[in-house]
Coordinates of C-alpha atoms and ligand atoms in Angstrom, one line a residue:
X44 CA 191.4 33.7 139.4
X45 CA 188.3 31.6 140.0
X46 CA 184.9 33.2 139.6
X47 CA 182.2 33.5 142.2
X48 CA 179.7 32.2 139.7
X49 CA 181.5 29.4 137.8
X50 CA 179.1 26.4 138.4
X51 CA 176.7 27.2 135.7
X52 CA 179.3 27.9 133.1
X53 CA 181.0 25.4 130.8
X54 CA 183.1 27.8 128.8
X55 CA 185.8 30.3 129.9
X56 CA 185.1 33.9 129.6
X57 CA 186.5 35.6 126.5
X58 CA 189.7 37.4 127.6
X59 CA 188.6 40.6 126.0
X60 CA 185.2 40.5 127.7
X61 CA 186.8 39.6 131.0
X62 CA 188.8 42.8 130.8
X63 CA 185.7 44.8 129.8
X64 CA 183.8 43.3 132.7
X65 CA 186.3 43.6 135.5
X66 CA 186.0 46.5 137.9
X67 CA 188.8 45.6 140.4
X68 CA 191.2 48.0 138.6
X69 CA 189.0 50.8 140.1
X70 CA 186.7 49.4 142.7
X71 CA 189.8 48.3 144.8
X72 CA 189.2 51.8 146.1
X73 CA 186.3 50.2 148.1
X74 CA 188.6 47.6 149.6
X75 CA 188.5 48.8 153.2
X76 CA 184.8 49.6 153.3
X77 CA 184.1 46.2 151.6
X78 CA 186.1 44.4 154.3
X79 CA 184.5 46.4 157.1
X80 CA 181.1 45.6 155.7
X81 CA 182.0 41.9 155.7
X82 CA 183.2 42.1 159.3
X83 CA 179.8 43.4 160.3
X84 CA 178.0 40.9 158.1
X85 CA 179.9 38.0 159.7
X86 CA 178.6 39.0 163.1
X87 CA 175.0 39.2 161.7
X88 CA 175.1 35.7 160.2
X89 CA 176.7 34.3 163.3
X90 CA 173.9 35.8 165.3
X91 CA 171.5 34.1 162.9
X92 CA 173.1 30.7 163.5
X93 CA 175.0 30.4 160.2
X94 CA 178.5 30.5 161.8
X95 CA 179.5 29.0 165.0
X96 CA 181.7 30.9 167.5
X97 CA 184.9 29.5 166.1
X98 CA 184.0 30.1 162.5
X99 CA 183.1 33.7 163.2
X100 CA 186.4 34.1 165.0
X101 CA 188.4 32.7 162.0
X102 CA 186.6 34.8 159.5
X103 CA 187.1 38.0 161.7
X104 CA 190.7 37.3 162.1
X105 CA 191.1 36.7 158.4
X106 CA 189.3 39.8 157.5
X107 CA 191.3 41.9 159.9
X108 CA 194.5 40.6 158.4
X109 CA 193.2 41.5 154.9
X110 CA 192.3 45.0 156.2
X111 CA 195.8 45.5 157.5
X112 CA 197.5 44.3 154.4
X113 CA 195.2 46.4 152.2
X114 CA 196.3 49.5 154.0
X115 CA 200.0 48.8 153.6
X116 CA 200.5 46.8 150.5
X117 CA 199.3 48.5 147.3
X118 CA 201.2 46.1 145.2
X119 CA 199.0 43.3 146.4
X120 CA 195.9 45.0 145.0
X121 CA 197.7 45.8 141.7
X122 CA 198.7 42.1 141.5
X123 CA 195.1 41.2 142.0
X124 CA 194.2 43.1 138.9
X125 CA 196.9 41.3 136.9
X126 CA 195.7 38.0 138.2
X127 CA 192.3 38.7 136.8
X128 CA 190.2 39.5 139.9
X129 CA 186.7 40.4 138.7
X130 CA 185.9 43.0 141.4
X131 CA 186.7 43.9 144.9
X132 CA 184.2 41.5 146.4
X133 CA 185.6 38.5 144.6
X134 CA 189.1 39.6 145.4
X135 CA 188.3 39.8 149.1
X136 CA 186.6 36.4 149.1
X137 CA 189.4 34.6 147.3
X138 CA 192.1 36.2 149.5
X139 CA 190.2 35.2 152.6
X140 CA 190.0 31.7 151.3
X141 CA 193.7 31.6 150.8
X142 CA 194.2 32.7 154.4
X143 CA 191.6 30.7 156.3
X144 CA 190.4 28.0 153.9
X145 CA 186.9 26.8 153.2
X146 CA 185.2 28.6 156.1
X147 CA 185.7 31.7 154.0
X148 CA 183.0 30.4 151.7
X149 CA 180.4 30.7 154.4
X150 CA 180.6 34.4 154.6
X151 CA 178.6 35.2 151.5
X152 CA 175.5 33.3 152.8
X153 CA 172.4 35.2 152.0
X154 CA 174.4 38.1 150.7
X155 CA 174.6 39.2 147.1
X156 CA 177.2 41.5 145.5
X157 CA 174.2 43.6 144.8
X158 CA 173.4 44.6 148.4
X159 CA 177.1 44.4 149.2
X160 CA 178.2 46.9 146.6
X161 CA 175.3 49.2 147.4
X162 CA 176.5 49.1 151.1
X163 CA 180.1 49.7 150.1
X164 CA 179.3 52.7 147.9
X165 CA 177.2 54.2 150.7
X166 CA 180.0 53.8 153.2
X167 CA 182.4 55.4 150.7
X168 CA 180.2 58.3 149.9
X169 CA 179.6 58.9 153.6
X170 CA 183.3 59.2 154.2
X171 CA 183.9 61.3 151.1
X172 CA 181.2 63.7 152.2
X173 CA 182.9 64.1 155.6
X174 CA 186.2 64.8 153.9
X175 CA 184.6 67.4 151.6
X176 CA 182.8 68.9 154.6
X177 CA 186.1 69.5 156.4
X178 CA 187.6 71.1 153.3
X179 CA 184.6 73.3 152.8
X180 CA 184.9 74.6 156.4
X181 CA 188.6 75.1 156.0
X182 CA 188.2 77.2 152.8
X183 CA 185.4 79.2 154.5
X184 CA 187.9 80.0 157.3
X185 CA 190.5 81.2 154.8
X186 CA 187.9 83.4 153.1
X187 CA 186.7 84.8 156.4
X188 CA 190.3 85.6 157.5
X189 CA 191.0 87.5 154.3
X190 CA 187.6 89.2 154.4
X191 CA 188.2 90.3 157.9
X192 CA 191.6 91.8 157.0
X193 CA 189.9 93.7 154.1
X194 CA 186.8 94.8 155.8
X195 CA 187.7 98.4 155.0
X196 CA 189.0 97.9 151.5
X197 CA 186.7 99.4 148.9
X198 CA 186.5 98.0 145.4
X199 CA 184.2 98.5 142.4
X200 CA 181.2 96.2 142.3
X201 CA 180.1 95.1 138.9
X202 CA 177.0 94.2 137.0
X203 CA 177.3 93.1 133.4
X204 CA 181.0 93.4 134.2
X205 CA 180.5 97.2 134.1
X206 CA 181.3 99.3 137.2
X207 CA 178.1 99.6 139.2
X208 CA 178.5 100.6 142.9
X209 CA 181.4 100.4 145.3
X210 CA 181.5 97.5 147.7
X211 CA 184.1 96.3 150.2
X212 CA 186.5 93.6 149.2
X213 CA 185.5 91.8 152.3
X214 CA 181.9 91.9 151.1
X215 CA 182.9 90.4 147.8
X216 CA 184.6 87.5 149.6
X217 CA 181.7 87.0 151.9
X218 CA 179.5 86.4 148.9
X219 CA 181.5 83.2 148.3
X220 CA 181.4 82.2 151.9
X221 CA 177.6 82.2 151.6
X222 CA 177.8 80.0 148.5
X223 CA 180.1 77.5 150.2
X224 CA 177.8 77.5 153.3
X225 CA 175.0 76.4 151.0
X226 CA 177.2 73.7 149.5
X227 CA 177.9 72.4 153.0
X228 CA 174.2 72.2 153.7
X229 CA 173.6 70.3 150.5
X230 CA 176.4 67.8 151.3
X231 CA 175.1 67.3 154.8
X232 CA 171.6 66.8 153.5
X233 CA 172.8 64.2 150.9
X234 CA 174.6 62.5 153.7
X235 CA 171.4 61.9 155.6
X236 CA 169.9 59.9 152.7
X237 CA 173.2 58.2 152.1
X238 CA 173.4 57.0 155.6
X239 CA 170.9 54.1 155.3
X240 CA 171.9 50.4 155.2
X241 CA 170.9 48.3 152.1
X242 CA 172.7 45.2 153.3
X243 CA 170.2 42.4 153.9
X244 CA 168.3 43.1 150.7
X245 CA 170.1 40.2 149.1
X246 CA 170.1 40.1 145.3
X247 CA 166.8 41.8 145.1
X248 CA 164.2 40.1 147.3
X249 CA 165.6 40.1 150.8
X250 CA 167.6 37.7 153.0
X251 CA 166.6 34.2 153.9
X252 CA 168.4 34.0 157.2
X253 CA 166.5 36.4 159.5
X254 CA 169.5 38.6 160.0
X255 CA 169.0 41.6 162.3
X256 CA 169.4 44.5 159.9
X257 CA 169.0 47.1 162.6
X258 CA 172.0 45.7 164.5
X259 CA 174.0 45.5 161.3
X260 CA 173.1 49.2 160.6
X261 CA 174.3 50.1 164.0
X262 CA 177.5 48.2 163.6
X263 CA 178.3 50.0 160.4
X264 CA 177.3 53.4 161.7
X265 CA 174.2 53.8 159.6
X266 CA 171.4 55.9 161.0
X267 CA 168.6 53.9 159.3
X268 CA 168.0 50.9 157.2
X269 CA 166.4 50.8 153.7
X270 CA 162.8 49.5 153.5
X271 CA 162.4 48.0 150.1
X272 CA 164.9 45.4 148.9
X273 CA 164.3 46.0 145.2
X274 CA 164.9 49.8 145.6
X275 CA 167.8 49.3 147.9
X276 CA 169.9 47.3 145.4
X277 CA 169.3 49.6 142.5
X278 CA 169.2 53.0 144.2
X279 CA 172.1 55.3 143.3
X280 CA 170.2 58.5 144.1
X281 CA 172.6 59.2 146.9
X282 CA 175.5 59.2 144.4
X283 CA 173.7 61.5 142.0
X284 CA 172.8 63.9 144.8
X285 CA 176.4 63.9 145.9
X286 CA 177.6 64.6 142.4
X287 CA 175.0 67.3 142.1
X288 CA 176.2 69.0 145.3
X289 CA 179.7 68.5 143.9
X290 CA 178.8 70.2 140.6
X291 CA 177.5 73.2 142.4
X292 CA 180.5 73.5 144.7
X293 CA 182.8 73.3 141.6
X294 CA 180.6 76.0 139.8
X295 CA 181.1 78.2 142.8
X296 CA 184.9 77.6 142.8
X297 CA 184.9 78.2 139.1
X298 CA 183.1 81.6 139.4
X299 CA 185.5 82.6 142.2
X300 CA 188.4 81.5 139.9
X301 CA 187.0 83.6 137.1
X302 CA 186.6 86.7 139.3
X303 CA 190.2 86.4 140.6
X304 CA 191.6 85.7 137.2
X305 CA 190.2 88.9 136.0
X306 CA 191.3 90.8 139.1
X307 CA 194.9 89.5 138.7
X308 CA 195.1 90.8 135.1
X309 CA 197.1 93.9 134.6
X310 CA 194.0 95.8 133.6
X311 CA 192.4 95.3 137.0
X312 CA 195.5 94.6 139.2
X313 CA 193.3 94.3 142.3
X314 CA 195.1 91.2 143.6
X315 CA 198.3 89.3 142.9
X316 CA 198.6 85.6 143.3
X317 CA 201.3 84.0 145.3
X318 CA 204.2 82.5 143.3
X319 CA 203.4 79.2 145.0
X320 CA 200.3 78.8 142.9
X321 CA 201.3 80.5 139.7
X322 CA 203.4 79.4 136.7
X323 CA 205.5 81.1 134.1
X324 CA 205.7 81.0 130.3
X325 CA 208.3 78.9 128.5
X326 CA 208.7 81.7 126.0
X327 CA 207.7 85.1 127.6
X328 CA 209.9 85.9 130.5
X329 CA 207.6 88.4 132.1
X330 CA 204.6 86.1 132.5
X331 CA 202.9 85.0 135.7
X332 CA 199.9 82.9 135.0
X333 CA 197.0 82.0 137.3
X334 CA 197.1 78.3 136.4
X335 CA 195.7 77.1 139.7
X336 CA 192.5 79.0 139.1
X337 CA 192.3 78.1 135.5
X338 CA 192.6 74.4 136.4
X339 CA 189.9 74.7 139.0
X340 CA 187.7 76.4 136.4
X341 CA 188.6 73.7 133.9
X342 CA 188.1 70.8 136.2
X343 CA 184.5 72.0 136.8
X344 CA 183.7 70.7 133.4
X345 CA 184.8 67.2 134.4
X346 CA 182.7 67.2 137.5
X347 CA 179.6 68.5 135.8
X348 CA 180.2 65.8 133.1
X349 CA 180.4 63.1 135.7
X350 CA 177.0 64.1 137.1
X351 CA 175.5 64.1 133.6
X352 CA 177.1 60.6 133.0
X353 CA 175.5 59.1 136.0
X354 CA 172.1 60.6 135.3
X355 CA 172.3 59.1 131.9
X356 CA 173.5 55.7 133.1
X357 CA 170.5 55.4 135.4
X358 CA 167.7 56.9 133.4
X359 CA 166.5 53.8 131.6
X360 CA 167.3 51.1 134.1
X361 CA 164.6 48.5 134.9
X362 CA 164.5 47.3 138.5
X363 CA 166.6 45.9 140.1
X364 CA 170.4 45.7 139.9
X365 CA 171.8 46.0 136.4
X366 CA 175.5 45.9 135.5
X367 CA 175.2 49.4 134.2
X368 CA 175.5 50.4 137.8
X369 CA 179.1 49.4 137.8
X370 CA 179.6 52.6 135.8
X371 CA 178.8 54.7 138.9
X372 CA 182.3 54.3 140.5
X373 CA 184.8 56.0 138.3
X374 CA 182.7 59.3 138.0
X375 CA 182.2 59.2 141.7
X376 CA 185.8 58.6 142.7
X377 CA 187.1 61.2 140.3
X378 CA 184.5 63.7 141.5
X379 CA 185.4 63.3 145.1
X380 CA 189.2 63.6 144.4
X381 CA 188.6 66.6 142.1
X382 CA 186.4 68.4 144.6
X383 CA 188.7 67.8 147.6
X384 CA 191.8 68.9 145.7
X385 CA 190.1 71.9 144.1
X386 CA 188.9 73.1 147.5
X387 CA 192.4 72.6 149.0
X388 CA 194.1 74.5 146.1
X389 CA 191.6 77.3 146.3
X390 CA 192.4 77.7 150.0
X391 CA 196.1 78.0 149.2
X392 CA 195.3 80.6 146.6
X393 CA 193.1 82.6 149.0
X394 CA 195.6 82.5 151.9
X395 CA 198.4 83.7 149.5
X396 CA 196.5 86.5 147.9
X397 CA 198.2 89.9 147.9
X398 CA 195.5 92.5 148.0
X399 CA 196.4 95.7 146.1
X400 CA 194.3 98.1 148.2
X401 CA 195.4 101.3 146.4
X402 CA 194.4 99.8 143.0
X403 CA 191.0 98.8 144.3
X404 CA 190.5 102.1 146.0
X405 CA 191.4 104.1 142.8
X406 CA 189.1 101.9 140.7
X407 CA 186.3 102.4 143.1
X408 CA 186.8 106.2 143.1
X409 CA 186.4 106.6 139.4
X410 CA 183.7 105.7 136.9
X411 CA 180.5 107.2 138.4
X412 CA 179.9 104.4 140.9
X413 CA 178.3 107.1 143.1
X414 CA 175.7 108.2 140.6
X415 CA 172.9 106.4 142.4
X416 CA 173.9 108.3 145.6
X417 CA 173.2 111.6 143.8
X418 CA 169.7 110.3 142.8
X419 CA 169.0 109.2 146.4
X420 CA 170.2 112.6 147.6
X421 CA 167.6 114.3 145.5
X422 CA 165.0 111.7 146.6
X423 CA 165.7 112.6 150.3
X424 CA 165.1 116.3 149.3
X425 CA 161.7 115.4 147.9
X426 CA 162.2 114.7 144.2
X427 CA 160.5 111.5 142.8
X428 CA 163.1 108.8 142.1
X429 CA 162.3 108.5 138.4
X430 CA 162.9 112.3 137.9
X431 CA 166.1 112.2 140.0
X432 CA 167.4 109.3 137.9
X433 CA 166.9 111.4 134.8
X434 CA 168.7 114.5 136.2
X435 CA 171.7 112.5 137.4
X436 CA 171.9 110.8 134.0
X437 CA 172.4 114.3 132.5
X438 CA 175.0 115.2 135.1
X439 CA 176.9 112.0 134.2
X440 CA 176.8 113.0 130.5
X441 CA 178.3 116.4 131.4
X442 CA 181.0 114.7 133.6
X443 CA 181.9 112.4 130.7
X444 CA 182.1 115.4 128.3
X445 CA 184.4 117.3 130.7
X446 CA 186.4 114.3 131.9
X447 CA 185.3 114.9 135.5
X448 CA 183.9 112.7 138.3
X449 CA 180.6 113.8 139.9
X450 CA 182.4 114.9 143.1
X451 CA 184.7 117.2 141.1
X452 CA 181.9 119.3 139.6
X453 CA 181.3 122.7 141.4
X454 CA 178.1 123.3 143.4
X455 CA 176.8 125.9 140.9
X456 CA 176.9 123.2 138.1
X457 CA 174.9 120.9 140.4
X458 CA 172.4 123.7 141.1
X459 CA 171.9 124.4 137.4
X460 CA 170.3 120.9 137.3
X461 CA 168.3 121.3 140.4
X462 CA 168.0 124.0 143.2
X463 CA 167.7 121.1 145.7
X464 CA 171.5 120.6 145.6
X465 CA 173.4 122.1 148.5
X466 CA 176.9 122.0 149.9
X467 CA 176.2 118.6 151.6
X468 CA 176.1 116.9 148.2
X469 CA 179.9 116.5 148.4
X470 CA 179.7 114.4 151.5
X471 CA 176.8 112.4 150.1
X472 CA 178.8 111.3 147.0
X473 CA 182.0 110.5 149.0
X474 CA 183.1 106.8 148.9
X475 CA 182.7 106.5 152.6
X476 CA 179.1 107.8 152.6
X477 CA 178.3 105.6 149.6
X478 CA 179.5 102.5 151.4
X479 CA 178.1 103.4 154.8
X480 CA 174.7 104.1 153.2
X481 CA 174.2 100.4 152.5
X482 CA 173.2 99.9 156.0
X483 CA 170.9 96.9 155.9
X484 CA 171.4 93.2 156.8
X485 CA 173.4 91.8 153.9
X486 CA 174.5 95.2 152.7
X487 CA 178.1 96.4 152.2
X488 CA 178.2 99.0 155.0
X489 CA 181.4 98.2 156.9
X490 CA 179.7 97.3 160.2
X491 CA 177.2 95.1 158.3
X492 CA 180.1 93.2 156.6
X493 CA 181.7 92.8 160.0
X494 CA 178.4 91.5 161.3
X495 CA 178.1 88.9 158.5
X496 CA 181.7 87.8 159.1
X497 CA 180.8 87.2 162.8
X498 CA 177.6 85.4 161.8
X499 CA 179.5 83.1 159.4
X500 CA 182.2 82.4 162.0
X501 CA 179.7 81.3 164.5
X502 CA 177.9 79.2 161.9
X503 CA 180.9 77.1 161.2
X504 CA 182.3 76.9 164.7
Ligands
LIG459 N1 181.3 45.1 140.3 C1 179.9 45.2 140.5 C2 179.4 46.7 140.5 O1 180.2 47.5 140.7 C3 179.5 44.5 141.7 C4 178.1 44.0 141.7 C5 178.0 42.9 140.8 N2 176.8 42.2 140.8 C6 176.4 41.3 139.9 N3 175.3 40.7 140.1 N4 177.2 41.1 138.9 O2 178.3 47.0 140.4

């Protein structure tokens, strides 16, 4: 396949280098945004007097035909790789030439692959963010539905993975809704900076043909244009920001996976995963493994690695465009695919979760999760908290020695530690009172959790 830059060269490229240099095997993924960018650019240079009416029409017809073929004929793109296309931009140009002849060669006037690829990647990222956005909303809906159904299911809350205080399972799930809501904000914020048009920056210095960049931006749905051509062709901040948001959403998915993997284990038994997202063992007939969650946790490593790769690729680059930047694409594409698939799989896991209410309830009822309530009870009766903490510590030691929960000790035992204890201590240490007591915004009291579910629902609707 002929090169876009052959004139200055007298020797053929080394075959091995040509393979090393080509990006069409992966940047064909930009095919449709590339052609759409060219459709808009053709208008811009026609407006600037480079194309007459008929030439513009020919180019537009040709590009539309390519767009259609690209959408239906994957083998055509694969064949392009085999035929040695250097990148998506050269492929489109040479295919357009095959269709409409030499007028195709007017299209690249004033444009460089540098501002072209920067535009393509921004269009791609913008669409990818919108797809991730939709998945994030959908996963939040699933979490909200399961949280709502479990708004009165108590479970142990943990710190240091040791039983701490009881919470509602709905409250636990809502913690992740909050994380995913922040992820959504981050992607939407990155989208604002992505949605600026670099086209018209040329190779690095600008465009000689007085094209209307504002109109071009409008035609391609960009909110703004970029204001420095040197920056515009070498800026990949928007990719890195997107990968950073992607790393965080994967980290949240990974933490949720880890929690649920623990909770599906026999030792916890709080939830069971649907067969639809579990696998068995080739050897041990009894096994049901949470592979979906383990894969999400594992794929987090890839995405974090991609972010690190791109930070490293860009760190020492002089202005302006350098071929290093071709290395932005594979990490970006893989990240987008991984995030979308992971969010979708997590949604299936969440919707299919069987909640073992009795197991959670039993676990929340044992293990001194109400010790803090006893201290607060004494505080309400006038004892300084530090002293109350000490007293309750001693009561817990006694309970441990006798194999009894706090609520199982008789009143006279309580009173041997402090005369402040009265009959109402038994209500105060009940699971219901313990939960209901956390009656602040963001607390686990049942009506507060319902409140936060409503707030989250209105936020995403
Ligand atoms: N394939 C290249 C990339 O992805 C396109 C830009 C090439 N520009 C150039 N001057 N060689 O970055």
